[in-house]
Amino acid sequence: MTETAPRPTLEAVAARAGVSRATVSRVVNGADGVREPLVERVRQAVEELGYVPNQAARSLVTKRHDAVAVVIAEPETRVFSDPFFAQQLRGISKELTAHDNQLVLLLTEGRDDHARVGRYLAGGHVDGALVFSLHLDDPLPELIHRAGVPTVFGGRPGWSDGLLPHGCGPGRAGATPTPVYVDSDNRGGAREAVRHLAGLGRTRIAHITGALDQTSAADRLDGYRDVMVDADPRLVAEGDFTPGGGERAMRELLDRCPDLDAVFAANDLMAAGALRVLRQHGRRVPDDVAVVGFDDMLPVAEQTDPPLTTVRQDIETMGRLMARLLLRGLDRHATQEEGVGGTPSSVVLPTTLVRRATA
Amino acid sequence: MTETAPRPTLEAVAARAGVSRATVSRVVNGADGVREPLVERVRQAVEELGYVPNQAARSLVTKRHDAVAVVIAEPETRVFSDPFFAQQLRGISKELTAHDNQLVLLLTEGRDDHARVGRYLAGGHVDGALVFSLHLDDPLPELIHRAGVPTVFGGRPGWSDGLLPHGCGPGRAGATPTPVYVDSDNRGGAREAVRHLAGLGRTRIAHITGALDQTSAADRLDGYRDVMVDADPRLVAEGDFTPGGGERAMRELLDRCPDLDAVFAANDLMAAGALRVLRQHGRRVPDDVAVVGFDDMLPVAEQTDPPLTTVRQDIETMGRLMARLLLRGLDRHATQEEGVGGTPSSVVLPTTLVRRATA
DNA sequence: GTGAAAGCGCTAACAA
DNA sequence: TTGTTAGCGCTTTCAC
């Protein structure tokens, strides 16, 4: 299994190079003010001994970890099957590695996991956290808040309209924090989708919602209602952002309102499920029923039959932005220039309609 | 973004409870030998202060981290779209959390990432590593070896037949390590698949390989050849374990050998791709062409049309086993009982043929 | 420019 | 049973 020979320490390098620990530290950390020949000697000693700094020791004094946790409140099965997360993580990962930060992925399914994640964050393994796919009444924000870890949320948290859900923990933190988040203009995007369908002359426009305990789903529903002011409530069916959920919802809708002529699904995965059901029921798309999705997840939207018209949000950019916001906040923190660049605040990104063949 | 109030230390708790740091440490770590009333006082102080141990400080002295890295040598896009990884991670995750270990996921795409991962592992953030999806000539094993981190591989590493690829690093480690790995009986499973097809009376049996720089793909090809001793070499097309690769390979095969009557694909994803191409070309499955996959990835194998006959390997169990082997090894290490339970050694799991409709 | 020394927060001998 | 003490490996003043 590989043996664990004791790793060389700063001390060892210093001895070998014939200098003090302080000098080695300076060289290793790229501080200037060390004369060239010494630098060379130290470099060589480091090389020869295969020295790598012990991060625990370093963190103990610097209180930095150069690591950021990404917390996703979904079961593995979803995280690893919904391309949404892949894209978001890709964006985050790029930004973090560009700034030499490690990404630590934490998935939380159940209650036990929450406790574990809380301990991990509070244990000071990471400098900050990126949290997404929050659900209503999720204990996570409270936990994170108590852990005192700087955080940026992906998607507007459900409790942003006031206080944290369960009151503040002992000792930690002062005022109720204003959450910093990155989100798409879900409501606006939904409006655009539904208006597009209406512009096509459709009047019986149905909506398949996402999991309504997430703000993204609720916001898209609101957008739908903005346009369909007095819509038949039976035209709305609740989904859960999964293909299976989309199928179920579509069947339900077809059952309740056989005369529907359009469907706006809250994401592409559900739209794909809906398309399958429509085909099974002999409805032609877009002739009989027009369909619009949300996300523009390329591997999904381009592969459906026919290719999916959808609302595009730049997910990778959202990820990048989350990471950037967090790192900037950490920086600001470190350099004490509170308020110079201004406290980072939330960002809402615009969406665009991508026309393909389903509407 | 949340403020960072200084966290309370052991010292603070001790002061508040009116005991020594040692006692607090004992209580916090669940050591017995502390009298009940004191335990109570300490517990309360911990609670009141919201104390959480500083892991960096703890690791510095214990040299334990209760964290394990999972290293996957694939781009995010694949990791997050191939259910194989999801299942494996699920198994690993279950086993690790059962033993109170954190899972740290490290994805490595390119050369830069390798260096970063190497630094991370050598930096002593984790007690061990679980590595999979290794490719031939991957610098990872060498890096990990130099980092001196106990490791269990998922799938037999390509260099197991002798030494490490590039010679040993400076200072670290002694003898060439025998890699510990968990794998399926890829060759045996492939043989069974092909024999099954032969048993159906098929004679022009083609094979779509996986990425041949991975031992799993090479082993499955070997199994195919074991049965198809003097097969037409044109019956073998190279794929890459992705659906797109399966489609390409299938087209190639159809082009080269229009008379083929069966296909064994090295995984389900490629089999699904092959099925699509066969349908496009008007071949009926299994009447004209019988198809067998590998993996028995339920969300794939059961959803294909018709449902896929395939070689089942229990991926989640593989993951669990990898984690268990690693943890056991770490334990052994810690308790010095070298050799008592025997050094953990590799495991090869059996496969079974699952008959559905394609063969 | 370089080194000596203090101390980050914790655990683990060892004493009491 | 509890407290005292000595580091773990590193960074960082502060002298030289």
Coordinates of C-alpha atoms in Angstrom, one line a residue, chain A:
Chain A
M1 CA 0.0 0.0 0.0
T2 CA 3.0 2.3 0.0
E3 CA 5.1 3.0 3.1
T4 CA 5.0 6.2 5.0
A5 CA 8.6 7.3 5.4
P6 CA 8.8 10.4 7.5
R7 CA 8.7 13.5 5.4
P8 CA 11.6 15.9 5.5
T9 CA 10.9 19.1 7.4
L10 CA 12.0 22.7 7.0
E11 CA 14.6 22.0 9.6
A12 CA 16.1 19.3 7.5
V13 CA 16.3 21.5 4.5
A14 CA 17.8 24.3 6.5
A15 CA 20.5 22.0 7.8
R16 CA 21.3 20.6 4.4
A17 CA 21.5 24.1 2.9
G18 CA 23.5 25.4 5.8
V19 CA 21.0 28.2 6.5
S20 CA 18.3 29.0 9.0
R21 CA 14.7 27.8 8.9
A22 CA 13.6 31.3 8.3
T23 CA 15.6 31.6 5.1
V24 CA 14.2 28.3 3.8
S25 CA 10.7 29.5 4.6
R26 CA 11.3 32.7 2.7
V27 CA 12.6 30.9 -0.4
V28 CA 9.9 28.3 -0.3
N29 CA 7.3 31.1 -0.1
G30 CA 8.8 33.2 -2.8
A31 CA 9.5 36.1 -0.5
D32 CA 12.1 38.4 -1.9
G33 CA 15.0 39.7 0.1
V34 CA 17.1 36.6 0.0
R35 CA 20.4 36.7 -1.9
E36 CA 20.7 34.7 -5.1
P37 CA 23.4 32.2 -4.1
L38 CA 21.4 31.3 -1.0
V39 CA 18.2 30.9 -2.9
E40 CA 20.1 28.5 -5.2
R41 CA 21.4 26.5 -2.3
V42 CA 18.0 26.2 -0.7
R43 CA 16.3 25.3 -3.9
Q44 CA 18.8 22.5 -4.3
A45 CA 18.3 21.1 -0.8
V46 CA 14.6 21.2 -1.3
E47 CA 15.0 19.3 -4.5
E48 CA 17.3 16.7 -3.1
L49 CA 15.2 16.0 -0.1
G50 CA 11.9 16.1 -1.9
Y51 CA 10.7 18.6 0.6
V52 CA 7.0 19.6 0.5
P53 CA 5.7 22.0 3.1
N54 CA 3.4 20.5 5.8
Q55 CA 0.1 22.3 5.2
A56 CA -1.3 21.6 8.7
A57 CA 1.7 23.4 10.2
R58 CA 1.4 26.2 7.8
S59 CA -2.3 26.7 8.2
L60 CA -1.9 26.7 12.0
V61 CA 0.0 29.9 11.8
T62 CA -1.3 31.6 8.6
K63 CA -4.9 30.6 9.1
R64 CA -5.2 30.1 5.4
H65 CA -5.8 26.9 3.6
D66 CA -6.0 27.8 0.0
A67 CA -8.9 25.4 -0.3
V68 CA -12.6 26.1 -0.9
A69 CA -15.5 23.7 -0.2
V70 CA -18.2 23.2 -2.7
V71 CA -21.3 22.0 -0.9
I72 CA -24.1 20.5 -2.9
A73 CA -27.3 19.6 -1.2
E74 CA -28.3 16.8 -3.5
P75 CA -27.8 13.0 -3.6
E76 CA -24.8 11.8 -5.5
T77 CA -27.1 10.2 -8.1
R78 CA -28.5 13.6 -9.1
V79 CA -25.2 15.4 -8.9
F80 CA -23.6 12.9 -11.1
S81 CA -26.3 12.6 -13.7
D82 CA -27.5 16.2 -14.1
P83 CA -25.0 18.0 -16.4
F84 CA -26.0 21.2 -14.6
F85 CA -23.7 20.4 -11.8
A86 CA -20.9 19.3 -14.0
Q87 CA -20.9 22.7 -15.8
Q88 CA -21.1 24.7 -12.6
L89 CA -18.3 22.7 -11.1
R90 CA -16.2 23.1 -14.2
G91 CA -16.5 26.9 -13.9
I92 CA -15.7 26.9 -10.3
S93 CA -12.8 24.5 -10.7
K94 CA -11.3 26.7 -13.4
E95 CA -11.4 29.8 -11.4
L96 CA -10.2 28.2 -8.2
T97 CA -7.2 26.4 -9.8
A98 CA -6.3 29.7 -11.5
H99 CA -5.9 31.1 -8.1
D100 CA -4.1 28.0 -6.7
N101 CA -7.0 26.9 -4.5
Q102 CA -8.1 23.4 -4.0
L103 CA -11.7 22.4 -4.5
V104 CA -13.1 20.1 -1.9
L105 CA -16.4 18.7 -2.9
L106 CA -18.9 17.9 -0.2
L107 CA -22.2 16.2 -1.0
T108 CA -24.9 16.2 1.6
E109 CA -27.9 13.9 1.3
G110 CA -29.4 13.4 4.7
R111 CA -29.3 14.8 8.2
D112 CA -26.2 12.9 9.3
D113 CA -24.3 14.4 6.4
H114 CA -25.3 17.9 7.5
A115 CA -23.7 17.4 10.8
R116 CA -20.6 16.0 9.2
V117 CA -20.4 18.9 6.8
G118 CA -20.9 21.4 9.5
R119 CA -18.1 19.9 11.5
Y120 CA -15.9 19.9 8.5
L121 CA -16.5 23.5 7.7
A122 CA -16.2 24.6 11.3
G123 CA -13.0 22.6 11.7
G124 CA -11.3 25.1 9.5
H125 CA -10.2 23.0 6.6
V126 CA -11.2 25.6 4.1
D127 CA -11.2 29.3 3.6
G128 CA -14.6 29.6 2.3
A129 CA -17.6 27.7 0.9
L130 CA -19.6 27.7 -2.3
V131 CA -23.0 26.3 -1.7
F132 CA -25.7 25.4 -4.1
S133 CA -28.9 23.6 -4.7
L134 CA -30.3 24.8 -1.4
H135 CA -33.8 23.7 -0.5
L136 CA -36.3 25.5 1.6
D137 CA -35.8 24.9 5.3
D138 CA -32.4 23.6 4.6
P139 CA -30.4 23.5 7.8
L140 CA -27.2 24.1 5.8
P141 CA -27.2 27.9 5.8
E142 CA -27.6 28.0 9.5
L143 CA -24.8 25.5 10.0
I144 CA -22.5 27.3 7.7
H145 CA -23.3 30.6 9.4
R146 CA -22.4 29.1 12.7
A147 CA -19.2 27.7 11.3
G148 CA -18.3 31.2 10.5
V149 CA -17.1 30.4 7.0
P150 CA -17.3 33.0 4.2
T151 CA -19.8 31.8 1.7
V152 CA -21.2 32.5 -1.7
F153 CA -24.5 30.8 -2.7
G154 CA -25.4 29.5 -6.1
G155 CA -28.9 30.6 -6.7
R156 CA -30.8 32.9 -4.4
P157 CA -31.3 31.2 -1.0
G158 CA -34.8 30.9 0.1
W159 CA -34.4 32.8 3.3
S160 CA -32.8 35.9 1.8
D161 CA -36.0 37.9 2.6
G162 CA -34.9 38.4 6.2
L163 CA -33.3 36.5 8.9
L164 CA -31.7 33.1 9.0
P165 CA -34.2 30.4 9.7
H166 CA -33.4 29.3 13.2
G167 CA -31.8 32.2 15.0
C168 CA -28.1 32.6 15.5
G169 CA -25.8 30.1 17.1
P170 CA -23.8 30.6 20.3
G171 CA -20.9 32.9 20.2
R172 CA -20.3 33.0 16.5
A173 CA -20.9 36.0 14.3
G174 CA -22.8 39.2 14.8
A175 CA -25.5 40.6 12.6
T176 CA -27.7 38.5 10.3
P177 CA -25.6 38.3 7.1
T178 CA -26.9 39.4 3.8
P179 CA -26.2 36.4 1.6
V180 CA -24.0 36.9 -1.4
Y181 CA -25.3 34.8 -4.3
V182 CA -25.0 34.4 -8.0
D183 CA -28.2 33.6 -9.9
S184 CA -29.8 33.8 -13.3
D185 CA -32.7 36.0 -14.1
N186 CA -35.0 33.0 -13.7
R187 CA -38.2 35.0 -13.6
G188 CA -37.3 37.1 -16.6
G189 CA -36.2 34.1 -18.6
A190 CA -39.4 32.3 -17.9
R191 CA -41.4 35.3 -19.0
E192 CA -39.5 35.4 -22.2
A193 CA -40.1 31.7 -22.8
V194 CA -43.8 32.0 -22.2
R195 CA -44.1 35.2 -24.3
H196 CA -42.4 33.4 -27.1
L197 CA -44.9 30.6 -27.0
A198 CA -47.8 33.1 -26.8
G199 CA -46.2 34.9 -29.8
L200 CA -46.5 31.7 -31.7
G201 CA -50.2 31.9 -31.2
R202 CA -50.4 29.3 -28.5
T203 CA -53.0 29.9 -25.8
R204 CA -53.2 26.7 -23.8
I205 CA -49.6 27.0 -22.4
A206 CA -48.8 24.5 -19.7
H207 CA -45.9 24.7 -17.2
I208 CA -43.8 21.9 -15.7
T209 CA -42.2 23.3 -12.6
G210 CA -39.0 22.3 -10.9
A211 CA -38.8 21.3 -7.3
L212 CA -40.7 24.1 -5.7
D213 CA -38.7 24.1 -2.6
Q214 CA -35.9 25.7 -4.6
T215 CA -36.1 29.4 -5.5
S216 CA -35.1 28.8 -9.1
A217 CA -38.2 26.7 -9.6
A218 CA -40.4 29.2 -7.7
D219 CA -39.0 32.1 -9.7
R220 CA -39.6 30.4 -13.0
L221 CA -43.2 29.6 -12.0
D222 CA -43.6 33.3 -11.1
G223 CA -42.4 34.3 -14.5
Y224 CA -44.9 31.9 -16.1
R225 CA -47.7 33.5 -14.1
D226 CA -46.5 37.0 -15.0
V227 CA -47.5 36.3 -18.5
M228 CA -50.3 33.8 -18.1
V229 CA -52.2 36.0 -15.7
D230 CA -55.4 34.1 -15.4
A231 CA -54.2 30.8 -16.6
D232 CA -56.1 27.6 -15.8
P233 CA -54.4 26.3 -12.7
R234 CA -54.6 22.8 -14.1
L235 CA -52.0 23.9 -16.7
V236 CA -49.3 23.8 -14.0
A237 CA -47.8 20.5 -12.9
E238 CA -45.1 20.1 -10.4
G239 CA -41.9 18.4 -11.5
D240 CA -38.5 17.9 -9.7
F241 CA -35.9 18.8 -12.3
T242 CA -35.3 15.1 -13.3
P243 CA -36.3 13.5 -16.6
G244 CA -38.6 11.1 -14.8
G245 CA -40.3 13.9 -13.1
G246 CA -40.8 15.7 -16.4
E247 CA -42.4 12.5 -17.8
R248 CA -44.8 12.2 -14.9
A249 CA -45.8 15.8 -15.0
M250 CA -46.3 15.7 -18.8
R251 CA -48.6 12.7 -18.5
E252 CA -50.5 14.5 -15.7
L253 CA -51.0 17.5 -17.9
L254 CA -52.0 15.6 -20.9
D255 CA -54.5 13.9 -18.7
R256 CA -55.9 17.0 -17.2
C257 CA -55.8 19.3 -20.3
P258 CA -55.8 17.2 -23.5
D259 CA -56.2 20.5 -25.4
L260 CA -52.9 22.1 -24.3
D261 CA -50.9 23.4 -27.2
A262 CA -47.6 24.4 -25.5
V263 CA -45.4 23.4 -22.6
F264 CA -42.7 25.4 -20.8
A265 CA -40.6 23.1 -18.7
A266 CA -38.4 24.5 -15.9
N267 CA -35.3 22.8 -17.2
D268 CA -34.1 20.9 -20.2
L269 CA -34.0 17.5 -18.6
M270 CA -37.7 17.7 -17.8
A271 CA -38.4 19.0 -21.3
A272 CA -36.6 16.0 -22.7
G273 CA -38.9 13.7 -20.6
A274 CA -41.9 15.7 -21.7
L275 CA -40.9 15.3 -25.4
R276 CA -40.8 11.5 -24.9
V277 CA -44.2 11.4 -23.4
L278 CA -45.7 13.7 -26.1
R279 CA -44.3 11.4 -28.8
Q280 CA -45.7 8.3 -27.0
H281 CA -49.1 10.0 -27.1
G282 CA -48.8 10.8 -30.7
R283 CA -48.6 14.5 -30.4
R284 CA -46.3 16.2 -32.9
V285 CA -43.8 18.7 -31.8
P286 CA -44.0 21.6 -32.4
D287 CA -47.1 21.2 -34.7
D288 CA -49.5 20.0 -32.0
V289 CA -47.6 21.0 -29.0
A290 CA -44.7 23.6 -28.8
V291 CA -42.1 23.0 -26.1
V292 CA -39.6 25.3 -24.4
G293 CA -37.0 24.2 -21.8
F294 CA -34.6 26.1 -19.6
D295 CA -30.8 25.9 -19.1
D296 CA -29.6 25.2 -22.7
M297 CA -27.7 22.2 -21.5
L298 CA -26.0 21.4 -24.8
P299 CA -25.7 17.7 -24.4
V300 CA -29.4 17.6 -23.7
A301 CA -31.0 20.4 -25.7
E302 CA -29.2 19.5 -28.9
Q303 CA -29.8 15.8 -28.7
T304 CA -33.5 15.8 -28.2
D305 CA -35.7 15.0 -31.1
P306 CA -36.5 17.6 -32.3
P307 CA -33.8 19.8 -30.9
L308 CA -35.0 21.9 -28.0
T309 CA -35.9 25.5 -27.9
T310 CA -34.8 26.7 -24.5
V311 CA -33.8 29.6 -22.3
R312 CA -30.0 29.8 -22.1
Q313 CA -28.2 30.5 -18.9
D314 CA -24.5 30.5 -18.8
I315 CA -23.9 28.0 -16.0
E316 CA -20.2 27.8 -16.3
T317 CA -19.9 31.5 -15.9
M318 CA -22.1 31.4 -12.9
G319 CA -19.7 28.9 -11.4
R320 CA -16.7 31.1 -12.2
L321 CA -18.4 34.1 -10.8
M322 CA -19.2 32.4 -7.6
A323 CA -15.6 31.4 -7.1
R324 CA -14.4 34.8 -8.1
L325 CA -16.7 36.6 -5.6
L326 CA -15.6 34.3 -2.8
L327 CA -11.9 34.7 -3.5
R328 CA -12.3 38.4 -3.8
G329 CA -14.0 38.5 -0.5
L330 CA -11.3 36.4 1.2
D331 CA -8.7 38.7 -0.2
R332 CA -10.4 41.7 1.0
H333 CA -10.6 40.1 4.4
A334 CA -6.9 39.3 4.4
T335 CA -5.7 42.7 3.4
Q336 CA -8.0 44.5 5.7
E337 CA -9.1 47.0 3.1
E338 CA -12.6 46.6 4.2
G339 CA -14.9 48.5 1.9
V340 CA -12.2 49.7 -0.5
G341 CA -13.5 47.7 -3.4
G342 CA -16.8 47.5 -1.7
T343 CA -18.2 44.3 -0.1
P344 CA -18.9 41.9 -2.9
S345 CA -22.6 41.7 -3.6
S346 CA -24.9 39.4 -5.4
V347 CA -25.0 39.1 -9.2
V348 CA -28.0 38.2 -11.3
L349 CA -27.1 37.1 -14.8
P350 CA -29.3 37.6 -17.9
T351 CA -30.8 34.8 -19.9
T352 CA -31.4 34.5 -23.6
L353 CA -33.9 32.5 -25.6
V354 CA -32.3 30.0 -28.0
R355 CA -34.6 29.0 -30.8
R356 CA -34.3 25.5 -32.1
A357 CA -37.0 23.2 -33.4
T358 CA -39.5 22.6 -30.7
A359 CA -41.1 26.1 -30.5

